[in-house]
Coordinates of N, CA, C and O in Angstrom, one line a residue:
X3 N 1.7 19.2 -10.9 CA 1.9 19.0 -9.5 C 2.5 17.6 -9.3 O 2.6 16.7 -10.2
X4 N 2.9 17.6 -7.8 CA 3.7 15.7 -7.6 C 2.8 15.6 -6.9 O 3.7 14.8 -7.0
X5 N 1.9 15.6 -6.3 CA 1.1 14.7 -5.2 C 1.5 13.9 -4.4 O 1.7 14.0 -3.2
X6 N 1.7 13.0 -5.0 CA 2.2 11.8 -4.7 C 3.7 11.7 -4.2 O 3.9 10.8 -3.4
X7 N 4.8 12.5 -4.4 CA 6.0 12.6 -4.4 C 5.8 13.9 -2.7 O 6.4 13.9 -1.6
X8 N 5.1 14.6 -3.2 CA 4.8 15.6 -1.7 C 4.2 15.2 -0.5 O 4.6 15.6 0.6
X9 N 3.0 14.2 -0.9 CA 2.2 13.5 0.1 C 2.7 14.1 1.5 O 2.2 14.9 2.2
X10 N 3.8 13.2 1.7 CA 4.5 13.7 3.2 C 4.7 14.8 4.1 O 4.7 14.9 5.3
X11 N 4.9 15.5 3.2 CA 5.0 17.4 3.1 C 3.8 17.9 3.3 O 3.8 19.1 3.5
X12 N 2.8 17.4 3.4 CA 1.2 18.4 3.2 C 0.9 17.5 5.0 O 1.3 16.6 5.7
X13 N -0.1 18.6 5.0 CA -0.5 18.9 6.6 C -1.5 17.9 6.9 O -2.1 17.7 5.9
X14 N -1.7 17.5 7.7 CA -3.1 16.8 7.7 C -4.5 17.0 7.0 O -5.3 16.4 6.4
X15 N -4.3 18.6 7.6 CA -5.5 19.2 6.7 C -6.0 19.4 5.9 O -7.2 19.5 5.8
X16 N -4.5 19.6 4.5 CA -4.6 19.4 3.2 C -4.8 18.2 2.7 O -5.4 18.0 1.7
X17 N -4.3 17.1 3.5 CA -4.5 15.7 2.9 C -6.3 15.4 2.8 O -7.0 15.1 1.9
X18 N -6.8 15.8 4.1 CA -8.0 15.7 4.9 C -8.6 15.9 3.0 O -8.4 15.1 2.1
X19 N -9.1 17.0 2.9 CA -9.5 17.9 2.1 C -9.5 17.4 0.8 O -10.6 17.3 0.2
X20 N -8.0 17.0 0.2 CA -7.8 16.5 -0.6 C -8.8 14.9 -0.7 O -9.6 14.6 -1.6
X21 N -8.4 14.2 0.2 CA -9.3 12.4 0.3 C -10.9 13.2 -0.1 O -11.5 12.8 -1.1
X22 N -11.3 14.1 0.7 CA -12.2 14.2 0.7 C -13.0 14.9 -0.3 O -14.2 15.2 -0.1
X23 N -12.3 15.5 -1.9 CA -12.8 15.6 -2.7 C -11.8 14.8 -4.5 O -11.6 15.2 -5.6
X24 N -11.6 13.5 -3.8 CA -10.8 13.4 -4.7 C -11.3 13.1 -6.3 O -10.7 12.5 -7.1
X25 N -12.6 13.8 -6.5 CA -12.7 14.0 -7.8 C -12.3 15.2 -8.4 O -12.3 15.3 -9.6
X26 N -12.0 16.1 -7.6 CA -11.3 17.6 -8.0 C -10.7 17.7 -9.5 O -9.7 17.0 -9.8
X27 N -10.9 18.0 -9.9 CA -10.1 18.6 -11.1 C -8.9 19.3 -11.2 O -7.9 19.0 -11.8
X28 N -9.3 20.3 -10.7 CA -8.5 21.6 -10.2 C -8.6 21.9 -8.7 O -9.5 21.7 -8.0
X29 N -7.2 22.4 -8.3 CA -7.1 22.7 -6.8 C -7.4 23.9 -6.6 O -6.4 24.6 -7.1
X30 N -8.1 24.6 -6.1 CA -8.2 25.6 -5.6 C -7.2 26.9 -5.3 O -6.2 26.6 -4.6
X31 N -7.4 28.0 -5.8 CA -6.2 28.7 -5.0 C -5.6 29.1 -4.1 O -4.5 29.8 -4.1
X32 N -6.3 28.5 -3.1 CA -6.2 28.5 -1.4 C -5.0 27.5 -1.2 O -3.9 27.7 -0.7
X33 N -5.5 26.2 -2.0 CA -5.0 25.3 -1.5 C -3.4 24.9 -2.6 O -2.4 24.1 -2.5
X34 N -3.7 25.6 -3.5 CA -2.3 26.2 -4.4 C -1.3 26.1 -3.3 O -0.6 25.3 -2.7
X35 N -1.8 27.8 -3.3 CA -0.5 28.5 -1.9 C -0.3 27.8 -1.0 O 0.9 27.9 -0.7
X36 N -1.1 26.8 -0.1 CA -0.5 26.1 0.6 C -0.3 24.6 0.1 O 0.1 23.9 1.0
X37 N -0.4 24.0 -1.0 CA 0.8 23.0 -1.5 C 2.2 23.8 -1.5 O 3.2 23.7 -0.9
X38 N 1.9 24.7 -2.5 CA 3.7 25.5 -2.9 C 4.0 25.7 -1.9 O 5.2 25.6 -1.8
X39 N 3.2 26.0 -0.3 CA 4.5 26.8 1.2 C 4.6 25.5 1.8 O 5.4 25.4 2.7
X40 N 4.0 24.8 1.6 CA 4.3 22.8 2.3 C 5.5 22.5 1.9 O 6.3 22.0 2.7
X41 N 5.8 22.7 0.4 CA 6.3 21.1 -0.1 C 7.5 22.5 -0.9 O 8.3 21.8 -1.6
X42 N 7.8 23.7 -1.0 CA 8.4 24.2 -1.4 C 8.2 24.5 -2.9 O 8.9 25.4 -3.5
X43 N 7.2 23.6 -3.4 CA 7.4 23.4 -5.2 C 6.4 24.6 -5.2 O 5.7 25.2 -4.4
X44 N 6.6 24.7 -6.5 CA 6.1 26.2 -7.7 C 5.1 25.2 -8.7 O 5.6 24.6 -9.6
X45 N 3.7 25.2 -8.4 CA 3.3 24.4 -9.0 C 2.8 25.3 -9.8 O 2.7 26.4 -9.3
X46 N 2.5 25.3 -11.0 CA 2.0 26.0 -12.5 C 0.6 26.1 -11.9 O 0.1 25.3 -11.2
X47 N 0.1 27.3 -12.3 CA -1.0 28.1 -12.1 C -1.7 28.4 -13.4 O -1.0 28.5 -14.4
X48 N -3.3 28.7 -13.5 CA -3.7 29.2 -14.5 C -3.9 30.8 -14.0 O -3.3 31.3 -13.0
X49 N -4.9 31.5 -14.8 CA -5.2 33.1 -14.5 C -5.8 33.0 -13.2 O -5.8 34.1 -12.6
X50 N -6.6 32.0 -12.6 CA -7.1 32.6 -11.5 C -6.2 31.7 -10.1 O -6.7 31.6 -9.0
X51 N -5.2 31.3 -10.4 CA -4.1 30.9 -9.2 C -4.4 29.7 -8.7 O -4.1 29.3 -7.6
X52 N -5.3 28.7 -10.0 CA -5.6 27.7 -9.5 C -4.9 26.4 -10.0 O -4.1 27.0 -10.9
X53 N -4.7 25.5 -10.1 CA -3.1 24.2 -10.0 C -4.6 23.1 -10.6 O -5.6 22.8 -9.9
X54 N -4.2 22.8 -12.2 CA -5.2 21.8 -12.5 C -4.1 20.3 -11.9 O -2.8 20.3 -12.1
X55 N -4.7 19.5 -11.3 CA -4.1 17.9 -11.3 C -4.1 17.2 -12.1 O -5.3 17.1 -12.6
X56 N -3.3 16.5 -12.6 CA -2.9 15.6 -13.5 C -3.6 13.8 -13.1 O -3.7 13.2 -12.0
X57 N -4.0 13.5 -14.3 CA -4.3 12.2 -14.0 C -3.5 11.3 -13.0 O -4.3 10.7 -12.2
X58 N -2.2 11.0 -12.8 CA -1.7 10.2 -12.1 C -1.8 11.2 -10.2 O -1.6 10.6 -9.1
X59 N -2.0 12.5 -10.4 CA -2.2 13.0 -9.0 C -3.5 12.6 -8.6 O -3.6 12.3 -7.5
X60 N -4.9 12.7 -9.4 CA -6.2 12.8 -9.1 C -6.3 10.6 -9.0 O -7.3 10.1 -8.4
X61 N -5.7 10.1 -9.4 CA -5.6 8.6 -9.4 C -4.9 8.2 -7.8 O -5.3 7.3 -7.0
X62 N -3.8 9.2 -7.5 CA -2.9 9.2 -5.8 C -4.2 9.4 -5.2 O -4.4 8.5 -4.5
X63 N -5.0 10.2 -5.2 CA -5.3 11.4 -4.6 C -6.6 9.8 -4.5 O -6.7 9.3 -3.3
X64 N -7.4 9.3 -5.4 CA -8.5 8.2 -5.0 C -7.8 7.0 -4.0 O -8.3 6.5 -3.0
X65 N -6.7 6.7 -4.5 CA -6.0 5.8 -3.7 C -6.0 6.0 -2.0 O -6.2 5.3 -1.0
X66 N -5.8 7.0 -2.1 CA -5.5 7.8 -0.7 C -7.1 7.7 0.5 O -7.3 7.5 1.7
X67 N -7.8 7.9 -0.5 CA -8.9 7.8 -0.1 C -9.5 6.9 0.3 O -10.0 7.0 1.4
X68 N -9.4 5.4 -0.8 CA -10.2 4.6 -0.9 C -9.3 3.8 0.8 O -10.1 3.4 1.6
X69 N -7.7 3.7 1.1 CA -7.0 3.5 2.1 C -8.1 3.7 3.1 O -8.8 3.0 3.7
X70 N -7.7 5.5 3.1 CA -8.6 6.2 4.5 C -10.0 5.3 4.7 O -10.2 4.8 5.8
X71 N -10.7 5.0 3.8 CA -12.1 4.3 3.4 C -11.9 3.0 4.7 O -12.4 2.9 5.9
X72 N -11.1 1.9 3.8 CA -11.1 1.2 4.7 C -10.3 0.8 6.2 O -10.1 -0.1 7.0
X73 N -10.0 1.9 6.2 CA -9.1 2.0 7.9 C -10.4 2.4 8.6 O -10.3 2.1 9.7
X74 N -11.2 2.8 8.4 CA -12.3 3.2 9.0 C -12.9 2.3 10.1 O -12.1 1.3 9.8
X75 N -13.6 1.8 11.2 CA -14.6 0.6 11.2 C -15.4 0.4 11.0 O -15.9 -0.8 11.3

C-alpha cells in the first residue's frame, strides 16, 4: 500500500479509523475496498481480502496520530 502518498484521497472516516488503530497490521477487508475505490490503487490482497501494511505505512499511519494527539486541547 502508499498510505502516505494516498493520505489525501481517503475520507475522513478512513483516516479517523486508521489514527485510531495505528497499530494495525493488517487492514481489514472492508477497509481494503475502500482504500482501492478512494485512491484508485489495486492494493495486493491475501486469501481473505485483507491489505497487510508495510513498515513505512504503519510508521505514516503513528505519525498521523501522534499530530491528531496533539491538536487536541
Amino acid at each position: 500500500m502508499h498510505i502516505k502518498e494516498q493520505w489525501n484521497l481517503l475520507d475522513s472516516t478512513t483516516q479517523q479509523w486508521l489514527m485510531d488503530n495505528p497499530g494495525c497490521m493488517v487492514l481489514p477487508r472492508t477497509l481494503t475496498s475502500i482504500f482501492n475505490k478512494e485512491t484508485s490503487e489495486n492494493a495486493e490482497i491475501n486469501s481473505h481480502g485483507e491489505s497487510v501494511l508495510t513498515a513505512e505505512d504503519r510508521e505514516f499511519i503513528r505519525s498521523k496520530a501522534r499530530e491528531a494527539a496533539a491538536a487536541r486541547p
